[in-house]
């Protein structure tokens, strides 16, 4: 591919006007009187820089793509933007302009570059510069922004090395959060459907997409066609490799057809895509894309704008197409592969520093995960080539290699392989690669093999873990404990209120009795028949309860004596069929007498039967149990 003239990074400021909405206020790195937004037809640049919902955060970042029009000998290509949005209270401004009518001023500092591979460093510098500029509280002083643009231009010339510089969401975090769905999303990218990412946090939304496409080796540096579905410069200038140096990783990857160009003709990449850009998504020429949005209005039209919706807020993936759902089903070796990575990440997880293993070793690191996916992809490409080779030599037993048993590509899911072979990136790959790639890389799944007991056990353990039983049981215990505590408190409160009411009643009766006595003493006479209300005697009530308990015990004891005698005399001997066994029926009269025995005696009764008398009476009753 011919070398293009270097693009000097640009810096601009986007503000929100209370009447006109988002607009570009100033440019840095261009000649006076030149407006790049007008020359390149970037009417949506302000909306891309100020994302929906950015006002809810102290600081937020947005990543987007722009089309750079052809100029002189430079063909049209894609540019990449990153913006840092902050806000400031209007009352804190030193020089408050007349057009500032709102209580808050919101602005974004934007950097536009020709490649996103160094955005990890740019992001840190941009955050510092934007914070410092807002700290001045005077937006007319832009000297710090001018120097920032000059430093970016100088750095782009001096440090444009070939070393890959990855940025985005940590792969460890992505696998820890999405588990086996990480491999589903990776394979989905290669099928080139319409992928829509949704999330309320713009930077996280964009980082997820960049992390995903970075798993395709070399793609970050070859995104020149991603801003417009009409671009196809990568394929037009692509040359088939004729040599291979296995000792050089870059030579090996190029010979194997990498990167797989998923953003060619008919494809679009928009990490953050505003609603104003929906027309391009719905255009007939747009066949596939990977885009992100923070506006929930898109969720209402997800079937129109997406084949697969990834909701980062709810951690859900919704596949609307049944054929795509079948293609994205993971095979047993696929599950074994991603389960291995998930277990490795979880075993080395560090909450304080998620992007780094707690062992500080290689296993589970970012580079470890990236190379595992690279090995997976190389095996996939070799297996696909061997599948084509088998189809071309069908019926020729001499052409079939004994190293492979059947079709090794089936271990990647045959439905997925067939769907991938219909994509644009496969067409380009197949056109510029050798037919015998399986001689270079082993055409075999890294975790090949049938379903085993270990797979079933691991799958069950993972499903049980995903159910979070421990957390649910703990939550149930907490709810039950709280319920018991509340119930105990209510019962205790009810008893306390009851005793308080009793005490209040007793006190009122006592006072009334004393008042009547005092009144009688003053008059010196007492009307005949005057009775003072008695103060409730709790000791007498307790005695009555004890007497009732004693009578009940005596009755039960006499009943037990009668049953014992019958057991010795009649029940212990064989009974004649004609002689009915005696049974102790309780007649109505007995029920009345028993109830009377158990009832407490009235207070005004001059003499109550003693416990001995109750026992004697009950014994007499039970002596003749039959009528």
XYZ file of C-alpha atoms in Angstrom:
627
model
C 0.000 0.000 0.000
C 1.587 3.348 -0.986
C 2.663 5.641 1.785
C 0.380 8.578 2.407
C 1.418 12.062 3.411
C 1.508 12.307 7.197
C -1.516 13.938 8.785
C -0.776 16.499 11.455
C -3.111 16.082 14.470
C -5.701 18.814 14.911
C -7.208 20.241 18.091
C -10.529 22.019 18.358
C -12.961 23.232 21.014
C -16.646 22.327 20.890
C -19.091 24.231 23.066
C -22.798 24.050 23.755
C -24.701 27.211 22.817
C -28.023 27.712 24.557
C -29.761 28.628 21.266
C -27.747 26.943 18.504
C -26.771 23.764 20.327
C -23.316 22.109 19.994
C -20.898 23.958 17.720
C -17.164 24.200 16.953
C -15.726 27.343 18.524
C -12.067 27.273 17.518
C -9.369 25.255 15.686
C -5.681 24.764 16.445
C -3.132 23.412 13.966
C -4.685 24.978 10.856
C -4.083 28.205 8.984
C -6.179 31.249 9.788
C -9.491 31.331 8.007
C -9.585 27.572 7.340
C -12.358 25.496 8.833
C -11.681 21.746 8.472
C -15.289 20.962 9.457
C -16.525 22.886 6.427
C -13.901 21.533 4.001
C -14.520 17.900 4.967
C -18.257 18.185 5.555
C -18.242 17.390 9.256
C -21.594 18.829 10.329
C -21.950 16.091 12.956
C -18.586 16.712 14.619
C -20.081 18.770 17.508
C -22.649 16.050 18.231
C -19.931 13.383 18.216
C -17.733 15.391 20.589
C -20.535 16.170 23.076
C -22.152 12.795 23.661
C -25.681 12.333 24.986
C -25.568 12.180 28.748
C -22.113 13.755 29.081
C -23.589 16.422 31.362
C -24.190 13.739 34.001
C -20.438 13.184 34.504
C -17.675 15.416 35.753
C -15.477 14.171 32.918
C -16.311 11.938 29.976
C -14.598 10.830 26.769
C -16.010 10.160 23.341
C -14.353 8.316 20.420
C -15.600 8.644 16.853
C -14.603 8.392 13.173
C -14.644 11.055 10.456
C -14.346 11.004 6.685
C -11.361 12.951 5.330
C -12.021 14.154 1.795
C -9.461 13.593 -0.969
C -7.060 16.479 -1.413
C -4.359 16.920 -4.075
C -2.597 13.533 -4.294
C -4.007 12.268 -0.989
C -7.002 9.927 -1.397
C -10.020 10.061 0.850
C -9.489 8.200 4.109
C -10.709 7.853 7.677
C -9.772 10.046 10.619
C -10.296 9.379 14.301
C -11.417 11.738 17.028
C -11.230 11.679 20.807
C -12.903 14.335 22.955
C -12.770 15.175 26.630
C -15.907 16.853 27.988
C -16.055 18.837 31.222
C -18.364 21.453 32.735
C -17.962 24.475 34.962
C -20.310 26.597 37.050
C -20.958 29.868 35.179
C -20.550 31.918 38.357
C -16.921 30.781 38.621
C -15.917 32.339 35.279
C -13.548 35.293 35.552
C -14.800 36.822 32.303
C -18.350 35.663 31.732
C -19.461 36.283 28.132
C -22.910 37.691 27.454
C -24.032 34.575 25.570
C -23.548 32.425 28.675
C -27.074 32.331 30.043
C -27.102 28.914 31.702
C -25.842 28.019 35.144
C -23.285 25.581 33.713
C -20.801 25.881 30.851
C -20.075 22.668 28.969
C -17.185 22.310 26.530
C -15.129 19.567 24.913
C -11.516 19.589 23.768
C -11.113 17.378 20.693
C -8.059 15.733 19.106
C -8.332 14.460 15.516
C -5.690 12.040 14.217
C -5.183 9.660 11.306
C -4.786 6.559 13.507
C -6.194 5.502 16.873
C -3.321 3.183 17.847
C -1.724 5.867 20.069
C -4.974 7.076 21.673
C -4.015 5.478 24.983
C -1.285 8.103 25.482
C -3.338 10.899 23.924
C -6.189 10.229 26.306
C -4.035 10.824 29.393
C -2.566 14.051 27.986
C -5.972 15.296 26.864
C -7.443 14.794 30.327
C -4.638 16.787 31.950
C -4.821 19.629 29.413
C -8.619 19.929 29.602
C -8.574 19.980 33.403
C -5.882 22.669 33.406
C -7.767 24.781 30.858
C -10.964 24.632 32.916
C -8.997 25.484 36.062
C -8.058 28.836 34.499
C -11.773 29.788 34.580
C -11.122 31.890 31.495
C -11.945 30.181 28.195
C -10.562 33.084 26.168
C -7.042 32.077 27.210
C -6.249 29.242 24.767
C -2.456 29.320 24.846
C -2.327 25.948 26.624
C -4.379 24.369 23.816
C -2.122 25.790 21.126
C 0.965 24.318 22.795
C -0.838 21.017 23.236
C -1.483 20.774 19.480
C 2.149 21.552 18.708
C 3.368 18.834 21.053
C 1.017 16.300 19.421
C 2.303 17.148 15.958
C 5.913 16.812 17.083
C 5.252 13.534 18.868
C 3.510 12.061 15.804
C 6.634 12.616 13.702
C 9.183 11.370 16.214
C 7.443 8.371 17.760
C 5.554 6.783 14.890
C 7.008 3.334 15.553
C 5.615 0.012 14.396
C 5.030 -1.337 17.869
C 1.400 -2.108 18.604
C -0.039 0.154 21.284
C -3.289 -1.271 22.555
C -5.865 0.704 24.452
C -9.440 0.268 25.494
C -11.093 -1.859 28.128
C -8.692 -4.343 29.702
C -9.067 -7.804 28.168
C -8.947 -9.238 31.680
C -11.888 -7.086 32.709
C -13.805 -8.013 29.577
C -13.352 -11.762 30.133
C -14.048 -11.444 33.864
C -17.300 -9.622 33.143
C -18.563 -11.319 29.969
C -16.961 -14.776 30.358
C -17.862 -17.058 27.414
C -19.753 -14.192 25.737
C -16.355 -12.653 24.966
C -15.684 -15.379 22.398
C -19.247 -15.038 21.079
C -18.685 -11.318 20.411
C -15.278 -11.968 18.851
C -16.686 -14.520 16.403
C -19.650 -12.229 15.773
C -17.315 -9.461 14.572
C -15.910 -11.787 11.916
C -19.410 -12.495 10.581
C -19.861 -8.736 9.954
C -23.476 -8.284 11.115
C -24.988 -5.031 12.348
C -23.642 -4.806 15.899
C -25.056 -2.148 18.198
C -23.500 -1.444 21.592
C -25.522 0.511 24.136
C -24.419 2.001 27.433
C -24.959 5.117 29.524
C -21.201 5.648 30.023
C -19.720 6.797 26.710
C -16.047 6.031 27.352
C -16.739 2.495 28.533
C -18.969 2.006 25.507
C -16.175 2.992 23.111
C -13.440 1.121 24.968
C -15.385 -2.126 24.729
C -15.487 -1.889 20.944
C -11.813 -1.013 20.564
C -10.838 -3.910 22.823
C -12.899 -6.296 20.744
C -11.435 -5.355 17.364
C -7.912 -5.287 18.830
C -8.170 -9.086 19.181
C -7.718 -9.235 15.384
C -3.938 -8.769 15.022
C -2.965 -5.660 13.046
C -6.488 -4.300 12.553
C -6.021 -1.207 14.742
C -3.413 0.076 12.280
C -5.546 -0.687 9.218
C -8.802 1.142 9.840
C -8.447 3.567 6.934
C -11.791 2.446 5.416
C -13.937 2.320 8.553
C -15.452 5.832 8.470
C -17.428 5.403 5.247
C -19.071 2.305 3.715
C -17.864 3.483 0.297
C -14.184 3.226 1.196
C -12.217 0.202 -0.016
C -8.619 1.402 -0.179
C -7.258 -1.530 1.840
C -8.339 -4.171 -0.665
C -7.429 -2.038 -3.662
C -3.800 -1.779 -2.568
C -3.491 -5.233 -1.014
C -0.772 -7.493 -2.429
C -0.536 -11.232 -1.909
C 2.543 -12.151 0.172
C 5.114 -14.172 -1.734
C 7.629 -14.854 1.027
C 7.537 -15.930 4.631
C 9.953 -15.465 7.491
C 8.634 -17.630 10.288
C 11.019 -15.997 12.758
C 9.206 -12.664 12.317
C 5.735 -12.423 13.746
C 4.648 -9.647 11.367
C 5.705 -11.717 8.333
C 3.828 -14.766 9.609
C 0.641 -12.806 10.304
C 0.724 -11.148 6.873
C 1.270 -14.499 5.140
C -1.717 -15.951 7.027
C -3.918 -13.135 5.676
C -4.104 -10.966 8.776
C -5.611 -8.609 9.591
C -9.021 -9.802 8.521
C -10.526 -6.620 7.120
C -14.005 -6.419 8.647
C -14.345 -2.722 7.701
C -14.300 -2.649 3.916
C -16.952 -1.951 1.314
C -20.355 -1.611 2.910
C -19.002 -1.550 6.494
C -18.790 1.180 9.114
C -17.135 1.644 12.497
C -18.473 4.298 14.842
C -17.470 3.812 18.502
C -19.823 6.654 19.390
C -22.593 7.323 16.870
C -25.078 10.161 17.566
C -28.728 9.953 16.559
C -28.032 12.427 13.761
C -26.006 9.695 12.017
C -28.788 7.108 11.903
C -29.439 7.893 8.238
C -26.091 6.376 7.341
C -26.876 3.245 9.359
C -30.189 2.807 7.544
C -28.663 3.480 4.114
C -28.947 0.667 1.584
C -25.199 0.699 0.998
C -24.431 0.041 4.676
C -24.385 -3.738 5.036
C -22.609 -4.127 8.371
C -21.247 -2.023 11.190
C -20.010 -1.878 14.759
C -21.406 1.237 16.433
C -22.185 2.496 19.912
C -24.865 4.763 21.328
C -25.733 6.266 24.697
C -29.269 7.266 23.694
C -31.972 4.876 24.903
C -34.219 5.823 21.965
C -32.255 3.349 19.862
C -33.370 0.521 22.144
C -36.932 1.079 20.964
C -35.829 0.440 17.363
C -33.236 -2.246 18.014
C -34.752 -4.629 15.462
C -34.359 -2.025 12.738
C -30.816 -0.945 13.522
C -29.183 -4.124 14.820
C -28.787 -7.842 14.262
C -27.251 -8.119 17.704
C -27.618 -5.660 20.595
C -25.075 -5.590 23.419
C -26.465 -3.721 26.428
C -23.530 -2.877 28.685
C -25.750 -1.434 31.415
C -27.725 -4.647 31.833
C -24.945 -7.030 30.711
C -27.227 -8.638 28.146
C -26.824 -9.720 24.519
C -29.918 -9.830 22.319
C -29.616 -11.602 18.948
C -32.631 -10.874 16.761
C -31.684 -13.202 13.900
C -32.220 -16.935 14.447
C -29.609 -17.859 11.829
C -27.050 -15.633 13.518
C -27.941 -17.173 16.877
C -27.269 -20.667 15.541
C -23.989 -19.590 13.992
C -22.779 -18.026 17.234
C -23.411 -21.149 19.308
C -20.083 -22.211 20.799
C -18.799 -25.692 20.100
C -17.372 -27.916 22.837
C -13.736 -26.982 21.986
C -14.791 -23.320 21.898
C -16.273 -23.570 25.381
C -13.186 -25.391 26.583
C -11.008 -22.589 25.176
C -12.907 -19.687 26.712
C -13.496 -21.545 29.995
C -9.730 -21.972 30.268
C -9.165 -18.235 29.790
C -11.966 -17.352 32.210
C -10.576 -19.659 34.894
C -7.064 -18.261 34.377
C -8.297 -14.687 34.749
C -10.432 -15.477 37.813
C -7.578 -17.353 39.513
C -5.295 -14.319 39.107
C -7.935 -11.628 39.681
C -6.983 -8.573 41.684
C -9.799 -6.217 42.679
C -7.396 -3.368 43.334
C -5.764 -3.681 39.898
C -8.035 -5.677 37.546
C -5.802 -5.204 34.498
C -2.889 -7.061 36.091
C -2.628 -10.600 37.547
C -2.185 -10.752 41.301
C 0.763 -13.080 40.701
C 2.508 -10.424 38.543
C 3.320 -13.269 36.163
C 2.692 -13.965 32.497
C -0.251 -16.342 32.912
C -3.483 -14.359 32.824
C -1.823 -11.151 31.635
C -3.017 -8.986 28.750
C -0.295 -10.329 26.456
C -1.137 -13.901 27.450
C -4.813 -13.431 26.533
C -3.964 -11.681 23.274
C -1.633 -14.475 22.149
C -4.241 -17.107 23.049
C -6.726 -15.430 20.731
C -4.036 -15.116 18.064
C -3.348 -18.848 18.248
C -7.085 -19.516 18.064
C -7.416 -17.315 14.967
C -4.441 -18.876 13.153
C -5.879 -22.352 13.777
C -9.227 -21.138 12.465
C -7.706 -19.775 9.241
C -5.706 -22.956 8.623
C -8.762 -25.136 9.274
C -10.858 -23.100 6.845
C -8.204 -23.528 4.159
C -8.093 -27.276 4.769
C -11.883 -27.406 4.469
C -11.649 -25.797 1.025
C -8.811 -28.176 0.113
C -10.947 -31.196 1.074
C -13.871 -29.927 -0.992
C -11.638 -29.414 -4.032
C -10.160 -32.926 -3.708
C -13.338 -34.720 -2.756
C -13.124 -38.381 -3.723
C -9.332 -38.355 -3.980
C -8.177 -40.421 -1.023
C -4.531 -39.761 -1.815
C -5.000 -36.016 -1.332
C -6.488 -36.342 2.156
C -3.898 -35.793 4.887
C -3.650 -38.479 7.520
C -2.791 -35.887 10.171
C -6.418 -34.787 10.366
C -9.485 -36.847 11.130
C -12.397 -35.529 9.120
C -13.031 -31.777 8.832
C -11.135 -29.916 11.590
C -13.083 -26.715 10.894
C -16.226 -28.335 12.321
C -14.730 -27.907 15.797
C -15.289 -24.155 15.348
C -19.022 -24.799 14.663
C -19.885 -25.741 11.077
C -22.738 -23.213 10.953
C -20.336 -20.434 11.870
C -17.767 -21.574 9.279
C -20.381 -21.580 6.520
C -21.638 -18.134 7.540
C -18.100 -16.734 7.696
C -17.282 -18.030 4.217
C -20.038 -15.768 2.883
C -18.563 -12.570 4.364
C -16.478 -9.893 2.686
C -13.490 -10.342 4.984
C -13.316 -14.056 4.109
C -13.485 -13.242 0.409
C -10.496 -10.928 0.750
C -8.653 -13.425 2.945
C -9.186 -16.293 0.531
C -8.105 -14.173 -2.427
C -4.706 -13.092 -1.064
C -3.596 -16.203 0.836
C -1.981 -19.469 -0.188
C -4.208 -22.515 -0.485
C -1.948 -24.591 1.792
C -1.880 -22.442 4.919
C -2.409 -25.637 6.921
C 1.216 -26.483 6.103
C 2.306 -23.354 8.009
C -0.104 -23.432 10.930
C -1.718 -26.525 12.392
C -5.307 -26.886 11.151
C -6.589 -27.969 14.513
C -8.559 -26.280 17.260
C -6.257 -25.357 20.183
C -8.634 -27.240 22.492
C -9.808 -29.927 20.103
C -11.529 -33.080 21.274
C -14.993 -34.389 22.034
C -17.098 -33.767 25.092
C -15.572 -35.247 28.235
C -16.577 -35.664 31.868
C -14.283 -32.777 32.770
C -16.168 -30.525 30.335
C -19.504 -31.428 31.892
C -18.190 -30.907 35.420
C -16.618 -27.596 34.505
C -19.791 -26.453 32.754
C -21.968 -27.391 35.722
C -19.603 -25.704 38.153
C -19.649 -22.568 36.039
C -23.453 -22.554 35.770
C -23.788 -23.024 39.526
C -21.322 -20.193 40.048
C -23.274 -17.942 37.696
C -26.450 -18.617 39.705
C -24.810 -16.936 42.734
C -26.435 -19.382 45.174
C -24.241 -18.293 48.063
C -25.287 -14.697 47.595
C -28.954 -15.616 47.313
C -28.856 -17.822 50.431
C -27.079 -15.099 52.349
C -29.679 -12.586 51.193
C -32.470 -14.966 52.260
C -30.876 -15.377 55.661
C -30.654 -11.644 56.101
C -34.304 -11.178 55.094
C -35.432 -13.993 57.419
C -33.370 -12.603 60.284
C -34.826 -9.162 59.769
C -38.340 -10.632 59.628
C -37.851 -12.532 62.878
C -36.391 -9.488 64.572
C -39.307 -7.324 63.442
C -41.817 -9.987 64.536
C -40.178 -10.371 67.924
C -40.175 -6.640 68.359
C -43.876 -6.410 67.476
C -44.847 -9.219 69.885
C -42.752 -7.688 72.649
C -44.317 -4.309 71.992
C -47.822 -5.798 72.096
C -47.196 -7.463 75.490
C -45.655 -4.289 76.859
C -48.661 -2.276 75.709
C -51.043 -4.824 77.259
C -49.346 -4.705 80.652
C -49.177 -0.938 80.448
C -52.936 -0.807 79.815
C -53.588 -3.156 82.760
C -51.432 -1.039 85.043
C -53.216 2.105 83.867
C -56.616 0.521 84.567
C -55.542 -0.624 88.021
C -54.208 2.801 88.826
C -57.460 4.427 87.675
C -59.532 2.042 89.809
C -57.330 2.674 92.833
C -57.651 6.439 92.461
C -61.416 6.209 92.044
C -61.694 4.054 95.189
C -59.572 6.496 97.183
C -61.669 9.417 95.957
C -64.891 7.690 97.023
C -63.425 6.871 100.461
C -62.255 10.431 100.884
C -65.691 11.763 99.903
C -67.392 9.431 102.394
C -64.990 10.463 105.145
C -65.758 14.153 104.544
C -69.527 13.600 104.681
C -69.202 11.385 107.741
C -71.836 8.995 106.445
C -71.715 6.117 104.037
C -74.768 5.282 101.929
C -76.164 1.853 102.507
C -75.084 -0.783 100.076
C -72.077 1.208 98.862
C -69.394 -1.062 97.559
C -65.958 0.017 96.529
C -64.539 -1.632 93.397
C -61.982 -4.170 94.240
C -58.483 -3.798 92.976
C -57.648 -6.764 90.742
C -55.650 -9.277 92.702
C -53.114 -10.906 90.439
C -52.115 -13.409 93.156
C -55.709 -14.700 93.307
C -55.780 -15.045 89.506
C -52.534 -16.994 89.627
C -53.962 -19.269 92.335
C -57.041 -19.933 90.189
C -54.846 -20.837 87.232
C -52.792 -23.203 89.396
C -55.984 -24.841 90.747
C -57.279 -25.380 87.212
C -53.952 -26.892 86.214
C -54.076 -29.247 89.226
C -57.611 -30.385 88.371
C -56.619 -30.989 84.763
C -53.613 -33.000 85.918
C -55.762 -35.083 88.275
C -58.200 -35.889 85.503
C -55.453 -36.941 83.120
C -53.835 -39.053 85.881
C -57.109 -40.875 86.655
C -57.643 -41.515 82.931
C -54.135 -42.995 82.714
C -54.861 -45.279 85.753
C -58.036 -46.569 84.119
C -56.201 -47.268 80.820
C -53.464 -49.114 82.715
C -55.949 -51.351 84.521
C -57.730 -52.179 81.292
C -54.456 -53.084 79.656
C -53.689 -55.542 82.467
C -57.147 -57.117 82.632
C -58.776 -57.033 79.219
C -56.331 -55.797 76.591
C -53.655 -58.251 77.624
C -55.996 -61.257 77.007
C -57.490 -62.468 73.705
C -60.999 -61.170 73.382
C -63.949 -63.150 72.118
C -65.351 -62.056 68.797
C -68.811 -61.845 70.368
C -67.622 -59.800 73.332
C -67.026 -56.139 72.433
C -64.002 -54.511 73.900
C -64.842 -51.911 76.501
C -64.215 -48.364 75.423
C -64.279 -45.210 77.512
C -66.990 -43.081 75.931
C -67.374 -39.621 77.347
C -71.020 -38.649 77.619
C -72.357 -35.141 77.541
C -72.818 -35.074 81.307
C -69.222 -36.063 81.853
C -68.086 -33.351 79.416
C -69.997 -30.773 81.422
C -68.546 -32.026 84.703
C -65.013 -32.109 83.286
C -65.402 -28.595 81.915
C -66.680 -27.443 85.304
C -63.730 -29.074 87.001
C -61.252 -27.346 84.715
C -62.915 -23.913 84.943
C -61.593 -21.514 87.590
C -63.825 -20.928 90.576
C -65.734 -17.617 90.816
C -64.321 -14.985 93.109
C -67.516 -14.605 95.166
C -67.808 -18.340 95.800
C -67.423 -18.838 99.519
C -65.859 -22.264 99.235
C -64.212 -23.908 96.273
C -63.535 -27.628 95.945
C -60.014 -28.525 96.778
C -57.643 -30.358 94.487
C -58.160 -33.568 96.514
C -61.936 -33.314 96.088
C -61.520 -32.805 92.319
C -59.266 -35.826 92.122
C -61.740 -37.911 94.146
C -64.678 -36.837 91.977
C -62.786 -37.462 88.744
C -61.649 -40.864 90.024
C -65.233 -41.825 90.767
C -66.225 -40.755 87.317
C -63.548 -42.729 85.582
C -64.085 -45.862 87.639
C -67.153 -46.702 85.548
C -66.304 -45.540 82.060
C -69.346 -47.176 80.506
C -72.821 -45.696 80.741
